[in-house]
Tab-separated table of C-alpha atoms in Angstrom:
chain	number	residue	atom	x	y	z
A	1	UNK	CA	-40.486	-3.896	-2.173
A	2	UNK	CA	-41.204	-2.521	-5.628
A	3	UNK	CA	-38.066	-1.022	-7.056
A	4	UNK	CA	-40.138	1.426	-8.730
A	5	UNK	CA	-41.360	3.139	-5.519
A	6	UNK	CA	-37.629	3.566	-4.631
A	7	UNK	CA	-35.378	6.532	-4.497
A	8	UNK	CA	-31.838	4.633	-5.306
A	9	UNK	CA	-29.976	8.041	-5.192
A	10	UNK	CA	-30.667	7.392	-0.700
A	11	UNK	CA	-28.722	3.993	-1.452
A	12	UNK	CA	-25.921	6.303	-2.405
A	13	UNK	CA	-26.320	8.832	0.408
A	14	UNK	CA	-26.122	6.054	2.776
A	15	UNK	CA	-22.893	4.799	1.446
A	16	UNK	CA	-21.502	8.191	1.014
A	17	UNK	CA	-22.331	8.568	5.269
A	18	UNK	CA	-21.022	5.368	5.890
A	19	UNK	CA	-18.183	5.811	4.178
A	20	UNK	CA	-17.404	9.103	6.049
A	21	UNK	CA	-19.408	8.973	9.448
A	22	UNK	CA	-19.569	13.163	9.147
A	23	UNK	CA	-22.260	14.876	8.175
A	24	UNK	CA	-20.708	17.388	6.815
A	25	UNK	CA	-17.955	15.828	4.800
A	26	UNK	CA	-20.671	13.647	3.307
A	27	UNK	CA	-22.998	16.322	2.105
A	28	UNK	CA	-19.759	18.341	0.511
A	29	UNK	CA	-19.334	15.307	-1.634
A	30	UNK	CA	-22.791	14.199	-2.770
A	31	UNK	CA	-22.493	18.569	-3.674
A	32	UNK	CA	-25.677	19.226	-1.532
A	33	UNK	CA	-26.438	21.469	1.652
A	34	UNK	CA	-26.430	19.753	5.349
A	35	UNK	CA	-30.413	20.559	5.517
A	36	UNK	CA	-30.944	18.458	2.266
A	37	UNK	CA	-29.122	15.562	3.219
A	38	UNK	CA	-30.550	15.671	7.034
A	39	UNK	CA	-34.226	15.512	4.588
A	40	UNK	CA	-32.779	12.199	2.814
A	41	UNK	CA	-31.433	10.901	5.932
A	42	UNK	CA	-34.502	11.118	7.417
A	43	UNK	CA	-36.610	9.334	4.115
A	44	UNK	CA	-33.420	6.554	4.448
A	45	UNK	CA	-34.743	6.174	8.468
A	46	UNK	CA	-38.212	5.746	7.472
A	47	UNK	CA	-37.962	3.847	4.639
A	48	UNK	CA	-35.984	1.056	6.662
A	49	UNK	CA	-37.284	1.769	9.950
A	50	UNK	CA	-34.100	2.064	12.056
A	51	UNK	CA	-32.174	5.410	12.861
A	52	UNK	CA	-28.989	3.887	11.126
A	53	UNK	CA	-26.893	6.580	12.557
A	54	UNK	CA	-26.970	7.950	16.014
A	55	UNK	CA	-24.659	11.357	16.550
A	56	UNK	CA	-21.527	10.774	18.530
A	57	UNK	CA	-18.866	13.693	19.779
A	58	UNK	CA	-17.053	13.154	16.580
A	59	UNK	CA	-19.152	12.413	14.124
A	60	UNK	CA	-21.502	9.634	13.802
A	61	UNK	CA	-22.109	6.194	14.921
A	62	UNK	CA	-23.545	3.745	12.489
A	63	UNK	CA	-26.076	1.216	14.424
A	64	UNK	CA	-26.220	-2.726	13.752
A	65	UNK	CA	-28.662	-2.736	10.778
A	66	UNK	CA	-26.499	0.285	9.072
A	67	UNK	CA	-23.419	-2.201	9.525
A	68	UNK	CA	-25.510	-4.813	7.912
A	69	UNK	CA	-26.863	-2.377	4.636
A	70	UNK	CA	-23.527	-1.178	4.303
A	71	UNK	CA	-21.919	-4.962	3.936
A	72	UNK	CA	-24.692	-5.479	1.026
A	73	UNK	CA	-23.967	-1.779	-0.614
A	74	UNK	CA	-20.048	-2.479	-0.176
A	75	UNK	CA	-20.719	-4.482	-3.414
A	76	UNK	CA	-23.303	-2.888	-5.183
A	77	UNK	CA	-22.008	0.835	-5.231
A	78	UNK	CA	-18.507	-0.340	-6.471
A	79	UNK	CA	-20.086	-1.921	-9.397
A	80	UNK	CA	-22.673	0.383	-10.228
A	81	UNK	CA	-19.597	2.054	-10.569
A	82	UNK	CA	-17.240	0.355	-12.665
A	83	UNK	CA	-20.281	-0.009	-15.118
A	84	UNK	CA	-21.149	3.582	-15.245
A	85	UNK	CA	-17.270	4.432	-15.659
A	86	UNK	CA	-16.383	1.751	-18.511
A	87	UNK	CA	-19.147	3.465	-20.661
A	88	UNK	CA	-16.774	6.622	-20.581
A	89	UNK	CA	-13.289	6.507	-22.641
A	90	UNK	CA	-11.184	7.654	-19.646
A	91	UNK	CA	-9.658	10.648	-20.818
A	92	UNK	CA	-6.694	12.026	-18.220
A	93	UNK	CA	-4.822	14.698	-20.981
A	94	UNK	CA	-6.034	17.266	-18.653
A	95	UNK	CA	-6.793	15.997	-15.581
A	96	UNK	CA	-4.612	17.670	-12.685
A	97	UNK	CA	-4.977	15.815	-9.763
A	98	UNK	CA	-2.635	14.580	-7.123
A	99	UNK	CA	-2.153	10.698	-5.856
A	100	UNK	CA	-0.614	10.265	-2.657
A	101	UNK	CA	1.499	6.921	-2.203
A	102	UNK	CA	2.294	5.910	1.249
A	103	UNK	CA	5.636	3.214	0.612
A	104	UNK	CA	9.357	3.198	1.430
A	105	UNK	CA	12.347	4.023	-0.442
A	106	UNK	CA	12.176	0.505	-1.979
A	107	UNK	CA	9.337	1.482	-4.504
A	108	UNK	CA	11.438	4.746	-4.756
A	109	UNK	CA	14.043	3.239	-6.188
A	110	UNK	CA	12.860	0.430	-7.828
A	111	UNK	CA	9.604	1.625	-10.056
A	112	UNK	CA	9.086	5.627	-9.535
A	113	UNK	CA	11.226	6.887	-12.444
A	114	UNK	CA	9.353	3.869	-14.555
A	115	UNK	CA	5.700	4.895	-12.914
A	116	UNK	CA	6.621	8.624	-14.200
A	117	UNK	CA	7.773	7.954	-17.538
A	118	UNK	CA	4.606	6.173	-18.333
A	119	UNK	CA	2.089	8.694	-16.256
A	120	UNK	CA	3.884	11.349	-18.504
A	121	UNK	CA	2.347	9.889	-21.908
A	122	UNK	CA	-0.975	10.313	-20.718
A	123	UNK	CA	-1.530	12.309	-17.810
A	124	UNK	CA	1.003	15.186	-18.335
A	125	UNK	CA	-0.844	17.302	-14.956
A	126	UNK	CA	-1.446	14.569	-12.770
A	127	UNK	CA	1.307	14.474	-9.693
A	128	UNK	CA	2.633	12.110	-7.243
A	129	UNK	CA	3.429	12.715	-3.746
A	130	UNK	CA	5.577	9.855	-1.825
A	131	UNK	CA	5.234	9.216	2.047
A	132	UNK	CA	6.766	7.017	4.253
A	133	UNK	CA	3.996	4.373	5.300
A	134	UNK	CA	6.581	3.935	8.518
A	135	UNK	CA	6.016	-0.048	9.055
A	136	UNK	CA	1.891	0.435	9.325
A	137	UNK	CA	-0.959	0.335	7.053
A	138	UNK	CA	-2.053	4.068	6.746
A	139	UNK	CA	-5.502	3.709	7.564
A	140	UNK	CA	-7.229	6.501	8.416
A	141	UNK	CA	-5.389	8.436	5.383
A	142	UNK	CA	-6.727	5.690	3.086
A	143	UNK	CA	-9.943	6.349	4.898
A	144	UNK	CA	-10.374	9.920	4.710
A	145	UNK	CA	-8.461	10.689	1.197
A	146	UNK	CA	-4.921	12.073	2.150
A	147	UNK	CA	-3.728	8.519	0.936
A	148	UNK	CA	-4.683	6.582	-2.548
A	149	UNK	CA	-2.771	4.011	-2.010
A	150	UNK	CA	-0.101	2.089	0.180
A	151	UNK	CA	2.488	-0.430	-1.104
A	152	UNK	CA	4.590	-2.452	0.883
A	153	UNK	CA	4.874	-6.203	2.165
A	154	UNK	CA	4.141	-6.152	6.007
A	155	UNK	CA	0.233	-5.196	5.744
A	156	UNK	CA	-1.949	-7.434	7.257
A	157	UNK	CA	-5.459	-7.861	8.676
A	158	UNK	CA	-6.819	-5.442	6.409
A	159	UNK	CA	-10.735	-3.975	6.998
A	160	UNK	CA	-13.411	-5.541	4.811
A	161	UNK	CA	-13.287	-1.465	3.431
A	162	UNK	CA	-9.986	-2.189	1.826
A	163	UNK	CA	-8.793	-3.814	-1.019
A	164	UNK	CA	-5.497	-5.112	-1.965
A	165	UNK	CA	-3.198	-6.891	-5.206
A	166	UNK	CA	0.008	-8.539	-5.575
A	167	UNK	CA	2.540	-6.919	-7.507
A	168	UNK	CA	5.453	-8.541	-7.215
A	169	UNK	CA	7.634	-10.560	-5.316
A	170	UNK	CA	11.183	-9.860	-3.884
A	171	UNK	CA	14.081	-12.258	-3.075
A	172	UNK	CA	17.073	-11.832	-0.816
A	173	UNK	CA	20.754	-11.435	-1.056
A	174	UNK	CA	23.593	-11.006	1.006
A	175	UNK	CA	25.159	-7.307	0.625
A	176	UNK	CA	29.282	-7.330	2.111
A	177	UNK	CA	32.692	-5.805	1.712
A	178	UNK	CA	35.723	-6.982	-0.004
A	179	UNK	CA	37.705	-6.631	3.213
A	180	UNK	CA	34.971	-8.920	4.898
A	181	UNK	CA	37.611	-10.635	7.335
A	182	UNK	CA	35.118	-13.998	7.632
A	183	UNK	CA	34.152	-14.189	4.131
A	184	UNK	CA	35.914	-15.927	1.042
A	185	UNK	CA	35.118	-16.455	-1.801
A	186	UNK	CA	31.554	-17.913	-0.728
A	187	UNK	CA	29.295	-17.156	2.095
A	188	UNK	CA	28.713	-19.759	4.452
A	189	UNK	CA	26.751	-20.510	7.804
A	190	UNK	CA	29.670	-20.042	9.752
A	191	UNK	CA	30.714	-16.818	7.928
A	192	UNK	CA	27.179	-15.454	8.427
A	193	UNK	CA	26.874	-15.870	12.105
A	194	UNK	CA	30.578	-14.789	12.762
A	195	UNK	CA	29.770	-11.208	10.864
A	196	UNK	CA	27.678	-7.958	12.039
A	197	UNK	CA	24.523	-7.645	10.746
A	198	UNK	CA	22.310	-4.416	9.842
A	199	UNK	CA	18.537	-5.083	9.200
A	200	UNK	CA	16.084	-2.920	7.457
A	201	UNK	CA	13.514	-1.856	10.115
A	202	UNK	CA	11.012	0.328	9.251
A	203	UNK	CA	8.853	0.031	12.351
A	204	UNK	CA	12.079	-0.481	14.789
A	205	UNK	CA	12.214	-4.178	15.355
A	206	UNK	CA	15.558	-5.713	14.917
A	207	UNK	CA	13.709	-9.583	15.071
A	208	UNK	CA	12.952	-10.520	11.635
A	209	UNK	CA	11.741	-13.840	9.779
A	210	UNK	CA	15.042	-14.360	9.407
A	211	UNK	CA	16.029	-14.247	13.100
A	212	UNK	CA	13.087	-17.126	13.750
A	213	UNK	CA	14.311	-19.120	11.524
A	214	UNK	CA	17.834	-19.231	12.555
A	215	UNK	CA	16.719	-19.545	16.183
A	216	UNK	CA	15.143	-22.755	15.234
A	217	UNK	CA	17.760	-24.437	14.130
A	218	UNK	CA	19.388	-23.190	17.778
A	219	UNK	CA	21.118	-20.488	16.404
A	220	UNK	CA	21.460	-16.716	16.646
A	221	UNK	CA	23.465	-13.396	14.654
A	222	UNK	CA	24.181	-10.362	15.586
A	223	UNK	CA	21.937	-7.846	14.450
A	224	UNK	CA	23.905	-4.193	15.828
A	225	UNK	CA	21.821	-1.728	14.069
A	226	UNK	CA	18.185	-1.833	12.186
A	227	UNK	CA	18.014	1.344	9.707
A	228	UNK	CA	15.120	2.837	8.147
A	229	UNK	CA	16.925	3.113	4.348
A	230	UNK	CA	17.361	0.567	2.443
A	231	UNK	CA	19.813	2.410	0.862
A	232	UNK	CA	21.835	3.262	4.501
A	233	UNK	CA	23.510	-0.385	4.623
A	234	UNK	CA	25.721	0.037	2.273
A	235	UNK	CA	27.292	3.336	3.049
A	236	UNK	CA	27.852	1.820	6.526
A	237	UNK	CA	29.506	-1.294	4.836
A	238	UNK	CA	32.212	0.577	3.699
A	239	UNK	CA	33.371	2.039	6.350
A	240	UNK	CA	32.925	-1.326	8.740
A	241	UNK	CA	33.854	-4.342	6.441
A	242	UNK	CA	32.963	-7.038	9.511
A	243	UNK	CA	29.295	-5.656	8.982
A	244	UNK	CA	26.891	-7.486	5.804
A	245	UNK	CA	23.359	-6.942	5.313
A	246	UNK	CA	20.834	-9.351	4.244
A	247	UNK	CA	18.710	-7.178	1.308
A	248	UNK	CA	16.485	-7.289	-1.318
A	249	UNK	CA	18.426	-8.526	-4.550
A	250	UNK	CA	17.745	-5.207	-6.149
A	251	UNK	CA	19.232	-3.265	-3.210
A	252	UNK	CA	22.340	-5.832	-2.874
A	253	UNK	CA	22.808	-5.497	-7.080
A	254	UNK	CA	22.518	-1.787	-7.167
A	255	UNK	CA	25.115	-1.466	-4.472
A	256	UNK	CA	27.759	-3.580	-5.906
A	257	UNK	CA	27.371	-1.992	-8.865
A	258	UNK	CA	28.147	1.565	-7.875
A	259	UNK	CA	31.358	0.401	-5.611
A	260	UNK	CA	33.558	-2.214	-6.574
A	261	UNK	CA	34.510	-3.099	-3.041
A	262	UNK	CA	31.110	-4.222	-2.442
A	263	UNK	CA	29.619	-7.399	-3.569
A	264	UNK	CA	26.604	-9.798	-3.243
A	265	UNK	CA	26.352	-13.135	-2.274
A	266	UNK	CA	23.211	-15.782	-2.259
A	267	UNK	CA	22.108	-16.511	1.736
A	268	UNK	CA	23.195	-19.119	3.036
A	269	UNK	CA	19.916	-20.207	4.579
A	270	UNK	CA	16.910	-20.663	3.026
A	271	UNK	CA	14.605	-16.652	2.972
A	272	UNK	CA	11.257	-16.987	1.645
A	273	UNK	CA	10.412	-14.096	-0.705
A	274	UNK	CA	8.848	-11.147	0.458
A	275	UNK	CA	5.567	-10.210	-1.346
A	276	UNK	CA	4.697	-6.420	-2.114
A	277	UNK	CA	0.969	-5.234	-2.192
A	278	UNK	CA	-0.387	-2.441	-3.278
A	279	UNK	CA	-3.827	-1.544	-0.509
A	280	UNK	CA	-6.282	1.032	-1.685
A	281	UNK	CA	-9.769	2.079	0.166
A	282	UNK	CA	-13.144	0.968	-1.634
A	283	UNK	CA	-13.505	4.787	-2.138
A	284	UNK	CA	-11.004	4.680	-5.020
A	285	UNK	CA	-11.683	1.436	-6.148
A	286	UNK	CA	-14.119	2.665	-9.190
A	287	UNK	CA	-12.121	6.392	-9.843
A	288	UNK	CA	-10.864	5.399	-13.767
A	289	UNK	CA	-7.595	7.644	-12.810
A	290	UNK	CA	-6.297	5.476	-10.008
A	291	UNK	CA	-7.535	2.295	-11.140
A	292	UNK	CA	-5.265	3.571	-14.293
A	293	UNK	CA	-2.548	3.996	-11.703
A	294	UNK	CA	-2.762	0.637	-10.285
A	295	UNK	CA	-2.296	-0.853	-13.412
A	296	UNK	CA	0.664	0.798	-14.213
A	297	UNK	CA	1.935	-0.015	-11.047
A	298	UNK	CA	1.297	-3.777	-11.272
A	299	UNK	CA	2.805	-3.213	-15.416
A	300	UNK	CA	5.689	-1.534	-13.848
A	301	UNK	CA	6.709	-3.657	-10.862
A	302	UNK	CA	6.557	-7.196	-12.924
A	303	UNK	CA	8.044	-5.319	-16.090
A	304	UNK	CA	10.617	-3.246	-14.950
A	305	UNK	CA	14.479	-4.602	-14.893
A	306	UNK	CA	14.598	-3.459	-11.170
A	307	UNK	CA	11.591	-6.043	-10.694
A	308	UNK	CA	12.345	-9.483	-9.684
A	309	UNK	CA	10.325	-11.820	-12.085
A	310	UNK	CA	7.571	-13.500	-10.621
């Protein structure tokens, strides 16, 4: 196993397949023809004795021992990587390129104008396109490019191809009207459960952590409507006082601030916070420009005066 009889450019073309499971895609990126790579690919299946990838009707299949290679090259390529891109001063004056956010109107509101103000400084061409991640990690975008990276709070069981950080964390308030006929000047239990309630639901379930809670202490509110806005409640709040929503603090403040007959009130059960992530693929992980992006992200959310402090 002499390193020196070793062509480590095949470790690459491996990961590159692996990566994308298509021939074709794969041999566009590593910028050589389809008859070249089929020659590597062929080097790759003598050199470790096992086809690695057997052709399927859309694409290809990788085989047990190519699962087991690629868990070993998931770290290596990354940080070959990172150590060939920290030897270059990352220069993005004149880079035009386009990162694609998957998130909700939360991040809109709360950190865009702040992302673009500091993007501006430094990467003048680089733009930003926002999609709605619709209550689900955007996988196969994040897998096949048409997403760089997805920030919200309800991701979970993410792929060992994924990687993820904590940017911030987001407490709740109470959002109501004036003319709230059950509330004084304090929100109580009693108030709470007597009033309408419309939830933020951006995959269409009204039951929320909330609701569990409340059911085990025996009890139960009345959740009439789940919207996909978080900026929809409090439209709706002025026109039906009875109704309160139960928002992130930045949400809740922001209303009450643009209509006096609004205001915000502290829950009167116990919420944990929500946490926000930011999810990118291992693809990106080592690209200088987004791993700039991140951090500005991460700068932004904990820095901003729309950001709850950690």
């Amino acid at each position: 196993m002499n390193i020196l009889r070793r062509d480590l450019n095949l470790l690459l073309l491996f990961h590159v397949l692996y990566q994308e499971r298509n021939a074709s895609r794969a041999a566009k990126l590593l910028s050589i023809s389809q008859p070249a790579l089929s020659h590597k690919l062929n080097k790759l299946r003598d050199e470790w004795g096992d086809p690695l990838f057997i052709k399927a009707p859309r694409g290809l299949t990788p085989t047990p021992k190519a699962h087991d290679l690629a868990r070993q090259l998931g770290e290596l390529i990354p940080n070959l990587e990172s150590f060939y891109s920290t030897q270059i001063e990352p220069d993005f004056e004149h880079r035009d390129d386009r990162i694609i956010i998957y998130t909700h109107d939360y991040f809109e509101m709360c950190y865009l104008a702040h992302l673009l103000d500091n993007v501006k400084q430094s990467a003048p061409s680089v733009r930003f396109v926002i999609r709605n991640t619709r209550g689900e990690l955007p996988r196969n975008e994040l897998e096949n490019g048409q997403c760089d990276l997805a920030i919200a709070g309800f991701y979970t069981d993410l792929p060992d191809t994924m990687r993820q950080q904590l940017i911030g964390e987001k407490p709740y308030r109470v959002l109501s009207s004036m003319d709230n006929p059950y509330i004084g000047d304090t929100l109580d239990l009693d108030a709470y459960l007597k009033c309408e309630h419309v939830v933020i639901s951006v995959n269409g379930d009204l039951i929320s952590d909330i609701d569990l809670q409340l059911e085990q202490q025996g009890l139960k509110r009345n959740v009439v409507a789940g919207l996909s806005s978080h900026l929809s409640p409090m439209h709706l709040i002025q026109y039906r006082p009875e109704m309160i929503s139960t928002c992130f603090d930045h949400v809740a403040n922001s209303a009450a601030a643009q209509n006096p007959k609004l205001r915000v009130h502290e829950p009167p059960i116990e919420i944990p916070n929500v946490r926000l992530f930011q999810v990118w693929h291992e693809r990106t992980h080592a690209d200088p420009l987004r791993r700039w992006i991140r951090q500005l992200i991460l700068q932004v959310s904990q820095t901003c005066p729309y950001s709850p402090s950690m």
